[in-house]
Short mmCIF file of C-alpha atoms and ligand atoms in Angstrom, two decimals:
data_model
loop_
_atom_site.label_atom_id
_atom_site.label_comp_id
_atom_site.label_asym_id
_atom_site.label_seq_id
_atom_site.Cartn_x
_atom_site.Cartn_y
_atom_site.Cartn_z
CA UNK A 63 0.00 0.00 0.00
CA UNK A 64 0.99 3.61 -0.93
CA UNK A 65 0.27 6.53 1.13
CA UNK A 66 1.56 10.00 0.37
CA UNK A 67 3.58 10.88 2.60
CA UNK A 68 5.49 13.84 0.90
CA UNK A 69 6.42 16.66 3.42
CA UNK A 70 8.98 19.00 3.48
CA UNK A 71 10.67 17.84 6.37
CA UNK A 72 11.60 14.43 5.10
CA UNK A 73 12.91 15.77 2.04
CA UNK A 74 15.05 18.31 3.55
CA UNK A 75 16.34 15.63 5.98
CA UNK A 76 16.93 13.06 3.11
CA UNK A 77 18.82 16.03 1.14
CA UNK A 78 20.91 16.42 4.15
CA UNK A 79 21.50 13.11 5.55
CA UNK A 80 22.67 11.52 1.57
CA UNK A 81 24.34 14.80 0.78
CA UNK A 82 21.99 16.13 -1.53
CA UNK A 83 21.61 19.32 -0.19
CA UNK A 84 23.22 21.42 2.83
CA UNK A 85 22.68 24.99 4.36
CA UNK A 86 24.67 27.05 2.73
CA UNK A 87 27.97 27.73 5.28
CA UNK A 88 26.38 25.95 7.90
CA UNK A 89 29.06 26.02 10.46
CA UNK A 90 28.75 30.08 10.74
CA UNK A 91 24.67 28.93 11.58
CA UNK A 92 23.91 29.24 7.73
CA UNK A 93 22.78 31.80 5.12
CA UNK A 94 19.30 32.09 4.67
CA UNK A 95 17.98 30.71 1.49
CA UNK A 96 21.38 29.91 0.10
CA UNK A 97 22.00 25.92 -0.13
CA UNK A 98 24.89 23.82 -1.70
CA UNK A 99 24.68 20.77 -3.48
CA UNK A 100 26.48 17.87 -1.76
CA UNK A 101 28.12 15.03 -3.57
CA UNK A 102 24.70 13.12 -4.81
CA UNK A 103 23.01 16.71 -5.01
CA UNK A 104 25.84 17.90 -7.61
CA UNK A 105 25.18 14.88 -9.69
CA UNK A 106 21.49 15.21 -9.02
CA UNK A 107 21.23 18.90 -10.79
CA UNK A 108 24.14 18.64 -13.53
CA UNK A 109 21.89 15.60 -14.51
CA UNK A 110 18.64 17.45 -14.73
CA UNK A 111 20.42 19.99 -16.51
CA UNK A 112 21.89 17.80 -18.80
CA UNK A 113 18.52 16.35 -19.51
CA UNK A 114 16.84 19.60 -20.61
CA UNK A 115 20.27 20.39 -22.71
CA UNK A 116 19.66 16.96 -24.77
CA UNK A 117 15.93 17.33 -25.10
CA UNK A 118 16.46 21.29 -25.92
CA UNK A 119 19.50 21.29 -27.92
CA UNK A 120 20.22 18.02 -28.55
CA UNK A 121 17.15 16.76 -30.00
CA UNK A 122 16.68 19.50 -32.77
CA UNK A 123 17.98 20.64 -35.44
CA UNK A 124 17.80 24.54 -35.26
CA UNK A 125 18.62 25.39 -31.55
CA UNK A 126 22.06 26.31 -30.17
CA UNK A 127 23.25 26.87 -27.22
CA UNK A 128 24.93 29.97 -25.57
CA UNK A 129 26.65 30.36 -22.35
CA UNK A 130 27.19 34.45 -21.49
CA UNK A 131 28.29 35.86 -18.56
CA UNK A 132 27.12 36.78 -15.36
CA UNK A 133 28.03 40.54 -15.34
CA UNK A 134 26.54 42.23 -18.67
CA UNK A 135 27.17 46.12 -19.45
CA UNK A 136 24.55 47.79 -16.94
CA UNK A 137 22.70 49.72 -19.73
CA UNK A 138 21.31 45.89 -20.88
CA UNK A 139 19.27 46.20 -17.67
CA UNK A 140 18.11 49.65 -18.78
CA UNK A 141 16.96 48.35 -21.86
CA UNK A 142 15.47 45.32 -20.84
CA UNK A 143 13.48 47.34 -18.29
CA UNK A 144 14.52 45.59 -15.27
CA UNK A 145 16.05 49.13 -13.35
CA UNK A 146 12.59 50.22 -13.66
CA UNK A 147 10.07 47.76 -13.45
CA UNK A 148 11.81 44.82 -12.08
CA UNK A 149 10.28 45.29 -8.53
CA UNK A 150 7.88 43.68 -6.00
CA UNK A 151 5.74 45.45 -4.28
CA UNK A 152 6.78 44.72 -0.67
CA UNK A 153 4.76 45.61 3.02
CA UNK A 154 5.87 44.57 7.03
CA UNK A 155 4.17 43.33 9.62
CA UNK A 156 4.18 46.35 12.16
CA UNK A 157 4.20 44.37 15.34
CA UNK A 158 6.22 40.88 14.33
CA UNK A 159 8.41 43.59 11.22
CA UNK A 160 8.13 39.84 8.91
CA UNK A 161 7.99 41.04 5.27
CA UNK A 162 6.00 40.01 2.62
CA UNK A 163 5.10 40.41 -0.97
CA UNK A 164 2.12 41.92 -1.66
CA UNK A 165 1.27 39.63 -4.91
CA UNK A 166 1.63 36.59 -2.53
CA UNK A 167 -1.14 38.25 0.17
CA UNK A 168 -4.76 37.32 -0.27
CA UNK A 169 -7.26 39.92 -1.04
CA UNK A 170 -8.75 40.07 2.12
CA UNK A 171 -5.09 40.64 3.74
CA UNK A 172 -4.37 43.39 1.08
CA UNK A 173 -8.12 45.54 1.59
CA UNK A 174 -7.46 44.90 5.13
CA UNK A 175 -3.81 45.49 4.91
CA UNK A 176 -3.50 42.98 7.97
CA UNK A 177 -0.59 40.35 7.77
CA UNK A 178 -1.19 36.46 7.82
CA UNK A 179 -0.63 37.06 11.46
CA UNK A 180 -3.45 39.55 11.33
CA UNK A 181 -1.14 42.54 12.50
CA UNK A 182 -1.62 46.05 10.71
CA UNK A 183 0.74 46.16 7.71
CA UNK A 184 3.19 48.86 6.63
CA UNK A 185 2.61 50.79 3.53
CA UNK A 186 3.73 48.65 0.49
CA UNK A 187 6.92 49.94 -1.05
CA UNK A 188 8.34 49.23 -4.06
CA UNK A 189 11.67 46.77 -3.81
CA UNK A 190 13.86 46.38 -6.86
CA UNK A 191 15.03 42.59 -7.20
CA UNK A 192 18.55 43.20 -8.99
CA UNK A 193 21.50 42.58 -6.69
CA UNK A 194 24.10 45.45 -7.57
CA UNK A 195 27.79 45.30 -7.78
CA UNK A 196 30.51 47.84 -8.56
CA UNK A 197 33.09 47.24 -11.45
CA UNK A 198 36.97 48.22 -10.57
CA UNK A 199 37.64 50.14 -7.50
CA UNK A 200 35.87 53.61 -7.68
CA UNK A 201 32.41 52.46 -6.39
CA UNK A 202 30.09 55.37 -7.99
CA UNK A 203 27.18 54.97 -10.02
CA UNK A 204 29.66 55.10 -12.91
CA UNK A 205 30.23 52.03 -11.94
CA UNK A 206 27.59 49.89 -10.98
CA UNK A 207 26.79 46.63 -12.71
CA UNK A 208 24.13 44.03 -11.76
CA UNK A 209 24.16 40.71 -10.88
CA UNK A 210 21.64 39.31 -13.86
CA UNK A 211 18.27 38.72 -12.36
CA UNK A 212 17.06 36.49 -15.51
CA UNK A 213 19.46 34.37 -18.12
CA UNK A 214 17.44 35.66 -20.99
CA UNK A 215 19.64 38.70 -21.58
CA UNK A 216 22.56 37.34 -22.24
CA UNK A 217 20.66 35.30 -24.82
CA UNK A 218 19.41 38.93 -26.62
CA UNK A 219 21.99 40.72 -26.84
CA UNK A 220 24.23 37.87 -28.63
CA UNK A 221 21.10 37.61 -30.81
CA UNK A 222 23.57 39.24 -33.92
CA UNK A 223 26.32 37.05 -33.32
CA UNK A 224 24.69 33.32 -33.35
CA UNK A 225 22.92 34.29 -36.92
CA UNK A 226 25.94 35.75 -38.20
CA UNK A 227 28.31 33.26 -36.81
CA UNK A 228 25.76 30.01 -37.09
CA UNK A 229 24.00 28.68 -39.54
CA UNK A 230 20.66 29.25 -38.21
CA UNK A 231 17.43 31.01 -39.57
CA UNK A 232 14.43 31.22 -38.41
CA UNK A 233 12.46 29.78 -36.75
CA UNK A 234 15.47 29.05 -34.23
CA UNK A 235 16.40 28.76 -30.87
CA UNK A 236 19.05 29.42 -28.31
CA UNK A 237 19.62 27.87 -25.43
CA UNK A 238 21.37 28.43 -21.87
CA UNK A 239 21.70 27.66 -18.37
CA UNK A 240 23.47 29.65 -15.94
CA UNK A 241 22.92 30.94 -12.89
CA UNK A 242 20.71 34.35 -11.41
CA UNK A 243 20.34 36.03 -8.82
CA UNK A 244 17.34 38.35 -7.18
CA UNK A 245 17.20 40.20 -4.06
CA UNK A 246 13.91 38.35 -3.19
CA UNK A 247 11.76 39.57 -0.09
CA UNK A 248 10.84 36.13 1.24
CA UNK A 249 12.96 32.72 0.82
CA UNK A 250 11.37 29.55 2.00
CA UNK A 251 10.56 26.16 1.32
CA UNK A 252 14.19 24.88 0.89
CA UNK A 253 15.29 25.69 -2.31
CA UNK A 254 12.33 26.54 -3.97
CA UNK A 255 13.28 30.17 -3.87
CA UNK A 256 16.63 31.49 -3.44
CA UNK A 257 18.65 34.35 -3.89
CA UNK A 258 21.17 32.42 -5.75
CA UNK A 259 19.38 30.24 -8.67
CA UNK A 260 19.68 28.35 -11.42
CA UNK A 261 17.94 28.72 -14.68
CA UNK A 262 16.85 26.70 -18.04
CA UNK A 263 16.35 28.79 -20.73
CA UNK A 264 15.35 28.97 -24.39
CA UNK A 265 14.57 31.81 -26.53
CA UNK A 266 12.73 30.86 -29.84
CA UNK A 267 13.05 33.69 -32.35
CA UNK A 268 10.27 33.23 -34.72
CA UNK A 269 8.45 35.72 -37.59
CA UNK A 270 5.49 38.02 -35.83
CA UNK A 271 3.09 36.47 -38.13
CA UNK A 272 3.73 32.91 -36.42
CA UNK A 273 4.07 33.73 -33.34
CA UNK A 274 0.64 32.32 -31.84
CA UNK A 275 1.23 29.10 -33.54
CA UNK A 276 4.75 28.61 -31.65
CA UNK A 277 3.47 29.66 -28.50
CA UNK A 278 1.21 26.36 -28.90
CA UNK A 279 3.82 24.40 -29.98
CA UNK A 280 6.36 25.16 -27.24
CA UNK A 281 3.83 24.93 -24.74
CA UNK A 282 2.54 21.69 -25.47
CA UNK A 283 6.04 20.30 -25.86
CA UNK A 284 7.33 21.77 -22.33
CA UNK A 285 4.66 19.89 -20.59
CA UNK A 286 5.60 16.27 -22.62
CA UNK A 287 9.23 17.10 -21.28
CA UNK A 288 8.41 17.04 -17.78
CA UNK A 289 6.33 14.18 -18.87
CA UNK A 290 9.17 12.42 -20.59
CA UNK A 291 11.02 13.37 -17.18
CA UNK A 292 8.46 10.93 -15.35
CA UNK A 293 6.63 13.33 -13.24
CA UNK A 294 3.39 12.37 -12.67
CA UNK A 295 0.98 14.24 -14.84
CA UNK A 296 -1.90 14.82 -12.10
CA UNK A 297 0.83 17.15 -10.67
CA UNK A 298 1.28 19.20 -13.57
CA UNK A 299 -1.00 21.62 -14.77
CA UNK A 300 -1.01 25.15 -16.67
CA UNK A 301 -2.20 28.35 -15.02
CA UNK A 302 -2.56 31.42 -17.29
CA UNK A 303 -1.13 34.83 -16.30
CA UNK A 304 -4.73 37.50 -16.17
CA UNK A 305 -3.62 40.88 -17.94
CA UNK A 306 -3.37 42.30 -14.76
CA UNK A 307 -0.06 39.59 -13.82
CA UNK A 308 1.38 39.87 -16.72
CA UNK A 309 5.02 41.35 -17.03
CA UNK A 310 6.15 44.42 -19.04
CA UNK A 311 6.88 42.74 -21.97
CA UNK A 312 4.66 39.68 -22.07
CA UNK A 313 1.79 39.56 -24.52
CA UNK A 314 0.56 35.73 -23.03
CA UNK A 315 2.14 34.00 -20.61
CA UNK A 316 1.37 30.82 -19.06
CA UNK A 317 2.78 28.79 -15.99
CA UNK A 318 3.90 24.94 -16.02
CA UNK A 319 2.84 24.24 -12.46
CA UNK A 320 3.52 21.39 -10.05
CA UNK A 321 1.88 20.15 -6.95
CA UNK A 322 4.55 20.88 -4.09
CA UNK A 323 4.34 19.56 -0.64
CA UNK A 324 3.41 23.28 0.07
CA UNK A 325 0.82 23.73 -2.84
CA UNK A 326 0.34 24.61 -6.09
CA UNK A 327 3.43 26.98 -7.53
CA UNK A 328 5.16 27.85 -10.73
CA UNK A 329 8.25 25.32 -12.39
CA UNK A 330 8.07 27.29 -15.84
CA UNK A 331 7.09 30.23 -17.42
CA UNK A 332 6.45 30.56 -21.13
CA UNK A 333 6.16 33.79 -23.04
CA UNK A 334 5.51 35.50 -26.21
CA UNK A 335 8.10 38.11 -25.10
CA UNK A 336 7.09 39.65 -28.75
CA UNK A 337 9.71 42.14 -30.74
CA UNK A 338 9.91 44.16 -27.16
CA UNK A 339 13.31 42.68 -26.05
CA UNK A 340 15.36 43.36 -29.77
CA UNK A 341 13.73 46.18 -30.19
CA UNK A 342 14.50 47.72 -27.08
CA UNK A 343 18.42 46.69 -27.12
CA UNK A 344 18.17 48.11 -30.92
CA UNK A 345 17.23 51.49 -29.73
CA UNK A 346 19.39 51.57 -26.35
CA UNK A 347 22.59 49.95 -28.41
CA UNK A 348 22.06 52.00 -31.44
CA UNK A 349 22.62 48.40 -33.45
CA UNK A 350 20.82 47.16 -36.00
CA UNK A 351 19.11 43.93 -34.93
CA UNK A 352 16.44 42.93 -37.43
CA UNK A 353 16.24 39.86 -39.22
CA UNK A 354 17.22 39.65 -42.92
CA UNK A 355 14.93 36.40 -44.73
CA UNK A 356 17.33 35.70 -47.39
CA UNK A 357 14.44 33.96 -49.52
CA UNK A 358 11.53 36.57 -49.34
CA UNK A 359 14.52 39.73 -49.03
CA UNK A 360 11.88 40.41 -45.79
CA UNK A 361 13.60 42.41 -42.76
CA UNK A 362 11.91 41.97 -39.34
CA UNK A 363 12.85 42.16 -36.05
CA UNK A 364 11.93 38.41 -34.82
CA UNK A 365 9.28 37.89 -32.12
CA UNK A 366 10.24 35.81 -29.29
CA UNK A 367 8.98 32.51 -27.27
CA UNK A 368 10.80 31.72 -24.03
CA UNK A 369 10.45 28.69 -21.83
CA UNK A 370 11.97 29.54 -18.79
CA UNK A 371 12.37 27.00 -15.97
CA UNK A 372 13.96 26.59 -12.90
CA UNK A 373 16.69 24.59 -12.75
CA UNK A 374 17.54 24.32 -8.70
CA UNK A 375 13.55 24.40 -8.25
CA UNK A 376 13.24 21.23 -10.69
CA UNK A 377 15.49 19.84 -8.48
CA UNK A 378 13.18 19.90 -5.88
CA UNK A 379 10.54 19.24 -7.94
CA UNK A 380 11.87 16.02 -8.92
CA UNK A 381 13.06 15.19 -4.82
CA UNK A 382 9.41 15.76 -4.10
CA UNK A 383 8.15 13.41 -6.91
CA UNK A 384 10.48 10.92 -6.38
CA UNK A 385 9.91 10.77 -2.96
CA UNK A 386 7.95 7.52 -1.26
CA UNK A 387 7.83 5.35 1.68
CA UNK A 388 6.13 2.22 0.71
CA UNK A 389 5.18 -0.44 3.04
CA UNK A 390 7.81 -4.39 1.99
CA UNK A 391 6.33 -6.25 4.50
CA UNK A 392 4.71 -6.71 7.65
CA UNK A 393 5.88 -3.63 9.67
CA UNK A 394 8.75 -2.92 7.12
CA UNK A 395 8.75 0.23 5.03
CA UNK A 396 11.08 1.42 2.87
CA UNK A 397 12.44 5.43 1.40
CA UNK A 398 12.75 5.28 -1.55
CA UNK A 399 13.23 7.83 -4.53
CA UNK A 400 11.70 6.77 -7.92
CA UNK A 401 14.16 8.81 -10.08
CA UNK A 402 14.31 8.55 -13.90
CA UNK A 403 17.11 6.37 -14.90
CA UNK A 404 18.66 9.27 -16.96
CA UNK A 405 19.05 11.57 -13.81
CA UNK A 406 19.62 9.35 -10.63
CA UNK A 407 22.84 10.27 -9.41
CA UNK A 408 24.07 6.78 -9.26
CA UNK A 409 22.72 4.66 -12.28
CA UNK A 410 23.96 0.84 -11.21
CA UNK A 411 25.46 -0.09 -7.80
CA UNK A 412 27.36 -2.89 -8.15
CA UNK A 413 27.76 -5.76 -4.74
CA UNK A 414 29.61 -8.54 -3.78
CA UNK A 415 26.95 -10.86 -2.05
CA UNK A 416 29.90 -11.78 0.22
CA UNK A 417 33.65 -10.30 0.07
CA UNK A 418 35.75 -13.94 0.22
CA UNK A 419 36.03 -16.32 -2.43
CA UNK A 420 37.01 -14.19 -4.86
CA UNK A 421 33.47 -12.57 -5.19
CA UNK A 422 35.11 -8.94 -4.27
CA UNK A 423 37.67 -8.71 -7.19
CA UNK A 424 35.19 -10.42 -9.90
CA UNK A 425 32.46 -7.35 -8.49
CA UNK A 426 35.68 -4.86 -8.64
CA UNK A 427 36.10 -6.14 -12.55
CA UNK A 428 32.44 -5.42 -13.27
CA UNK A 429 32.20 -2.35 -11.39
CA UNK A 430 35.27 -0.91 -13.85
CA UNK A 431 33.77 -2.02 -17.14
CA UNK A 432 30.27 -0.37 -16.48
CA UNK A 433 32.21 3.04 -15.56
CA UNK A 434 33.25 3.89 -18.51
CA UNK A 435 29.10 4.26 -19.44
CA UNK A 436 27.44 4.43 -16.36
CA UNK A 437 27.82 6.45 -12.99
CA UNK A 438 28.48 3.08 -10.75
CA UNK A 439 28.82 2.80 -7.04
CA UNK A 440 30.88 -0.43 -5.56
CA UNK A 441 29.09 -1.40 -1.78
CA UNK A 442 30.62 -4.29 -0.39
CA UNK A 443 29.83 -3.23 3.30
CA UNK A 444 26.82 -4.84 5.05
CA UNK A 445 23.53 -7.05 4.54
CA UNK A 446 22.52 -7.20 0.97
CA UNK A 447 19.37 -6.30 1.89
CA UNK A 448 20.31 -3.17 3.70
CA UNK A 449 22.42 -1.83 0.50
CA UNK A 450 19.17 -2.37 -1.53
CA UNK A 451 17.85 0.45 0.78
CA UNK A 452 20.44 2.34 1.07
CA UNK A 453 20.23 2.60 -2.60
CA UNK A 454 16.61 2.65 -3.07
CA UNK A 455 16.61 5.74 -0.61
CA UNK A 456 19.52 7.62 -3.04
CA UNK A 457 17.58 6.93 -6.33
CA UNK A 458 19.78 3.74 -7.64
CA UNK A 459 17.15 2.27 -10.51
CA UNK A 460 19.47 -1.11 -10.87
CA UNK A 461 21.94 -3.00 -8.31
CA UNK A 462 23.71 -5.63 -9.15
CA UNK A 463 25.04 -8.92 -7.07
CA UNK A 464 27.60 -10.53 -7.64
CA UNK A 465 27.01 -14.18 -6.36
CA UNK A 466 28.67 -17.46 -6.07
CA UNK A 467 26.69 -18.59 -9.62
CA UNK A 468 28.45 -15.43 -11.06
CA UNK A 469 32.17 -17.51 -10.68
CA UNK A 470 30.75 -20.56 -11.96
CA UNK A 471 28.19 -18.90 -14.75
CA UNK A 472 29.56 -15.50 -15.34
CA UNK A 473 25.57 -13.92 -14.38
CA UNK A 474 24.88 -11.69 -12.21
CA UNK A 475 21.12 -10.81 -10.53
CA UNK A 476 19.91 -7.16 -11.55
CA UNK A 477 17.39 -5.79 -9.07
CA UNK A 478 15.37 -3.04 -10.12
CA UNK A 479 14.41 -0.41 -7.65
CA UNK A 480 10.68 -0.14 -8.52
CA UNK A 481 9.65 -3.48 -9.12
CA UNK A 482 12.06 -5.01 -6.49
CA UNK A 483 12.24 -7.43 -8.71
CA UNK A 484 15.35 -9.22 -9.66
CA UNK A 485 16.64 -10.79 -12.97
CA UNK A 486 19.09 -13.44 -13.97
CA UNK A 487 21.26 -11.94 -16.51
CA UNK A 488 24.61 -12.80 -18.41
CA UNK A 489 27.88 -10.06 -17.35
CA UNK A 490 28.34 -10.22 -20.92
CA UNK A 491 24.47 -8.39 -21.77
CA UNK A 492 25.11 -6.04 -18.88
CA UNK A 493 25.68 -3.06 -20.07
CA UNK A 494 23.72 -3.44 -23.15
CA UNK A 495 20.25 -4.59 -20.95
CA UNK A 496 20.82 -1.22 -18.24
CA UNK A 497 21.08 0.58 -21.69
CA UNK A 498 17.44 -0.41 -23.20
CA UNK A 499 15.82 -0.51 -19.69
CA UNK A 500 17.43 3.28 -19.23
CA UNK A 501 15.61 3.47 -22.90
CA UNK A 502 12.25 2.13 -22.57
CA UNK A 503 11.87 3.22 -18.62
CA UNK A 504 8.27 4.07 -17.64
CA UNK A 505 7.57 4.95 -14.49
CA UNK A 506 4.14 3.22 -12.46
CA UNK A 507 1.52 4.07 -11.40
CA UNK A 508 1.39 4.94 -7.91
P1 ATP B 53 7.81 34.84 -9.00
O1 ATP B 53 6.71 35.73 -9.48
O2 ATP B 53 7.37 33.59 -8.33
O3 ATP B 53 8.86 35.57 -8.21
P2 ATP B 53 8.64 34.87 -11.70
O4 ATP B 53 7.33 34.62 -12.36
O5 ATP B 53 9.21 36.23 -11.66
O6 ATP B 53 8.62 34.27 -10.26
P3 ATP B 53 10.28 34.08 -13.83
O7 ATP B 53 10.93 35.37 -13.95
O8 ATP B 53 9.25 33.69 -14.84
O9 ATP B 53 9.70 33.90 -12.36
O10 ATP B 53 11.41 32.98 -13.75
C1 ATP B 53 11.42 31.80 -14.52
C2 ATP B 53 11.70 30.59 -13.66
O11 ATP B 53 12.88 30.79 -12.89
C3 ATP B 53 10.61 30.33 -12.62
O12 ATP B 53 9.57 29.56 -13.20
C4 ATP B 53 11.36 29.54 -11.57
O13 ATP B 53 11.43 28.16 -11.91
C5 ATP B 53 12.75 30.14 -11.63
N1 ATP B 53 12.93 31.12 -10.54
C6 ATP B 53 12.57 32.42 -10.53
N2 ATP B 53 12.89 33.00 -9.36
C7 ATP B 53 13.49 32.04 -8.61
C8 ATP B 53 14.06 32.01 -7.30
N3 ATP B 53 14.11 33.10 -6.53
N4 ATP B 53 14.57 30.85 -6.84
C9 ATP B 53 14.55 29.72 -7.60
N5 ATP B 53 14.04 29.68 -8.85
C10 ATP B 53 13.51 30.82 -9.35
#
């Protein structure tokens, strides 16, 4: 039987207790909402980012990918219209002084203007997200640059260079992940939202008269990813922004949003971001950055689709999904994280049933053949039955034991972290049967 027994707590206490996820500095008591990725954790994210890269990049023919840096020349943030309107609208709790964002108040709070804690509130005030910086050692305003608040930028302004330096036209797309940062007003729920982040980001640039059509597209095909991904669609769903939520330069915008521990909340955003970003950087830069069709002689200036996700709050995302305790027997339940194959952190653990006899080297030999494909992990310490779990509880989809049959047969037993179940295979179809099972992996029903 499967309950649900997703909370934050267990999830934060897994992160901690594998290495997933720590406090950010915690022996100086910690940084609030600033984490770092332990040893699975690391693997964990570079793997969910690697899967978006293959299905983004990868997987077509016309996108590219980009990475640009973190500082940008400060009159990009001008342009972009993030000095003036990228703010929240922020308000205190007189009596506890707890902030909080106004958008994230419910109506009654905000005609009341009474906190959650039903205190009187402070007049809201308008916060501007962008962390600031100075460049070289005179700090005046001269000299102020800004941490980026979005990846999407970087992405714009190098707009010119990928069509003159790549053989794209369009419809194309560019791709990056990189890290942002944003002064926010309220951090919580682990790492759902930082001040340090990590996004997923593609820009499609696209001719105004189709932009509607690859809105569709790209929404439809963000949802299959996470899909693909093996979340589980009933905790999925689309929101649409109302005019009144929508951002400067959005003409519609909807949300990919997942069912968290703590509710309903955004993963993605996707946005007809229209001819508003180029043209804006054309006029600020003084550049020319329309769009030459070298078959109809048209110039344009391209319209713009972005899917923009989170790539530390997938990560968490894909904790929570994962997550389960399922009861093995009478009084015996087991943690366990259903990960897709393609982004566990350790794909095959490999164990000695016993270390004598020989068993030790022969699981040794194995381990160092599937390396060279897989990420393996060699446990020879312990019950077998308690490195099952120990695995099950990291995310391992396959173990394999090395037996005394192995020595006489050369098979091994795979045991797949799902099922449970285990298989009699040759060493010599190893690698090739973890590669179709990676292939054809579904997860069930729950
Ligand atoms: P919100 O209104 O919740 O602050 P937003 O709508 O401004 O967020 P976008 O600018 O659309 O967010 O950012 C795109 C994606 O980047 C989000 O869907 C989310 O996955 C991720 N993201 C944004 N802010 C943060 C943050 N502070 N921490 C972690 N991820 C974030």
């Amino acid at each position: 039987m499967t309950t649900d027994p997703r909370t934050m707590d267990k999830i934060v206490s897994l992160s901690k207790r594998r290495g997933f996820i720590y406090p950010s500095s915690e022996i100086y008591g910690g940084l609030a909402s600033a984490w770092d990725y332990g040893p699975l954790g690391v693997e964990l994210k570079n793997r969910v980012a690697r899967f978006w890269w293959r299905e983004m990049t990868q997987l077509h023919d016309n996108i590219v990918g980009l990475d640009a840096s973190i500082l940008m020349h400060p009159t990009v943030w001008k342009a972009s219209g993030h000095v003036d309107n990228f703010a929240d609208l922020m308000v205190e709790d007189t009596v506890t002084n707890e902030r909080y964002r106004w958008d994230h108040l419910t109506e009654e709070q905000r005609e009341a203007k009474t906190s959650p804690n039903g205190n009187p509130l402070s007049e809201p005030r308008v916060f501007n997200l962008m962390f600031s910086t100075h460049l070289g050692p005179v700090q005046d305003s001269s000299s102020t640059v800004y941490l980026r608040p979005e990846t999407a930028q970087g992405i714009y302004v190098n707009f010119k260079n990928v069509v003159q330096t790549s053989r794209v036209k369009i419809p194309f797309g560019i791709a990056q992940i990189g890290k942002a940062f944003r002064n926010e007003i309220v951090t919580k729920n682990f790492i759902f939202r930082t001040v340090e982040f990590e996004q997923m980001e593609m820009q499609y640039f696209v001719h105004p008269s189709e932009d509607e059509k690859w809105f569709s597209t790209w929404k439809a095909a963000r949802m299959e990813y996470y899909e693909s991904l093996g979340i589980r669609p009933e905790r999925l769903r689309f929101t649409e922004h109302g005019p009144d939520e929508l951002a400067h330069y959005a003409k519609t915008a909807y949300d990919i949003e997942y069912e968290f521990p703590f509710g309903w909340q955004e993963l993605e955003g996707i946005h007809n971001r229209t001819d508003y970003d180029l043209s804006r950087h054309g006029e600020f830069s003084g550049k020319d950055l329309t769009y030459l069709d070298d078959q109809s002689r048209e110039r344009f200036i391209p319209y713009i689709i972005e899917t923009s996700a989170g790539l530390t709050r997938s990560v968490l995302m894909v904790l929570c999904d994962a997550y389960d305790e399922e009861e093995v027997g009478e009084g015996d339940v087991r943690t366990v994280l259903h990960l897709h194959p393609r982004i566990a952190p350790v794909t095959v653990a490999v164990l000695p049933l016993v270390k004598k006899d020989g068993l030790a080297e022969r699981a040794r030999e194995i381990e160092r053949e599937l390396r060279d494909d897989y990420a393996t992990f060699y446990d020879q310490g312990g019950a077998i039955g308690r490195r099952y779990r120990r695995q099950d509880e990291i995310g391992t989809p396959y173990c394999v034991t090395i037996d005394y049959e192995t020595m006489e047969k050369d098979t091994v037993t795979i045991r797949y972290r799902d099922s449970m179940e285990q298989e009699r295979i040759a060493v010599a179809d190893l690698a090739n049967h973890v590669r179709s099972s990676i292939k054809s992996y579904k997860r069930a029903a729950l």
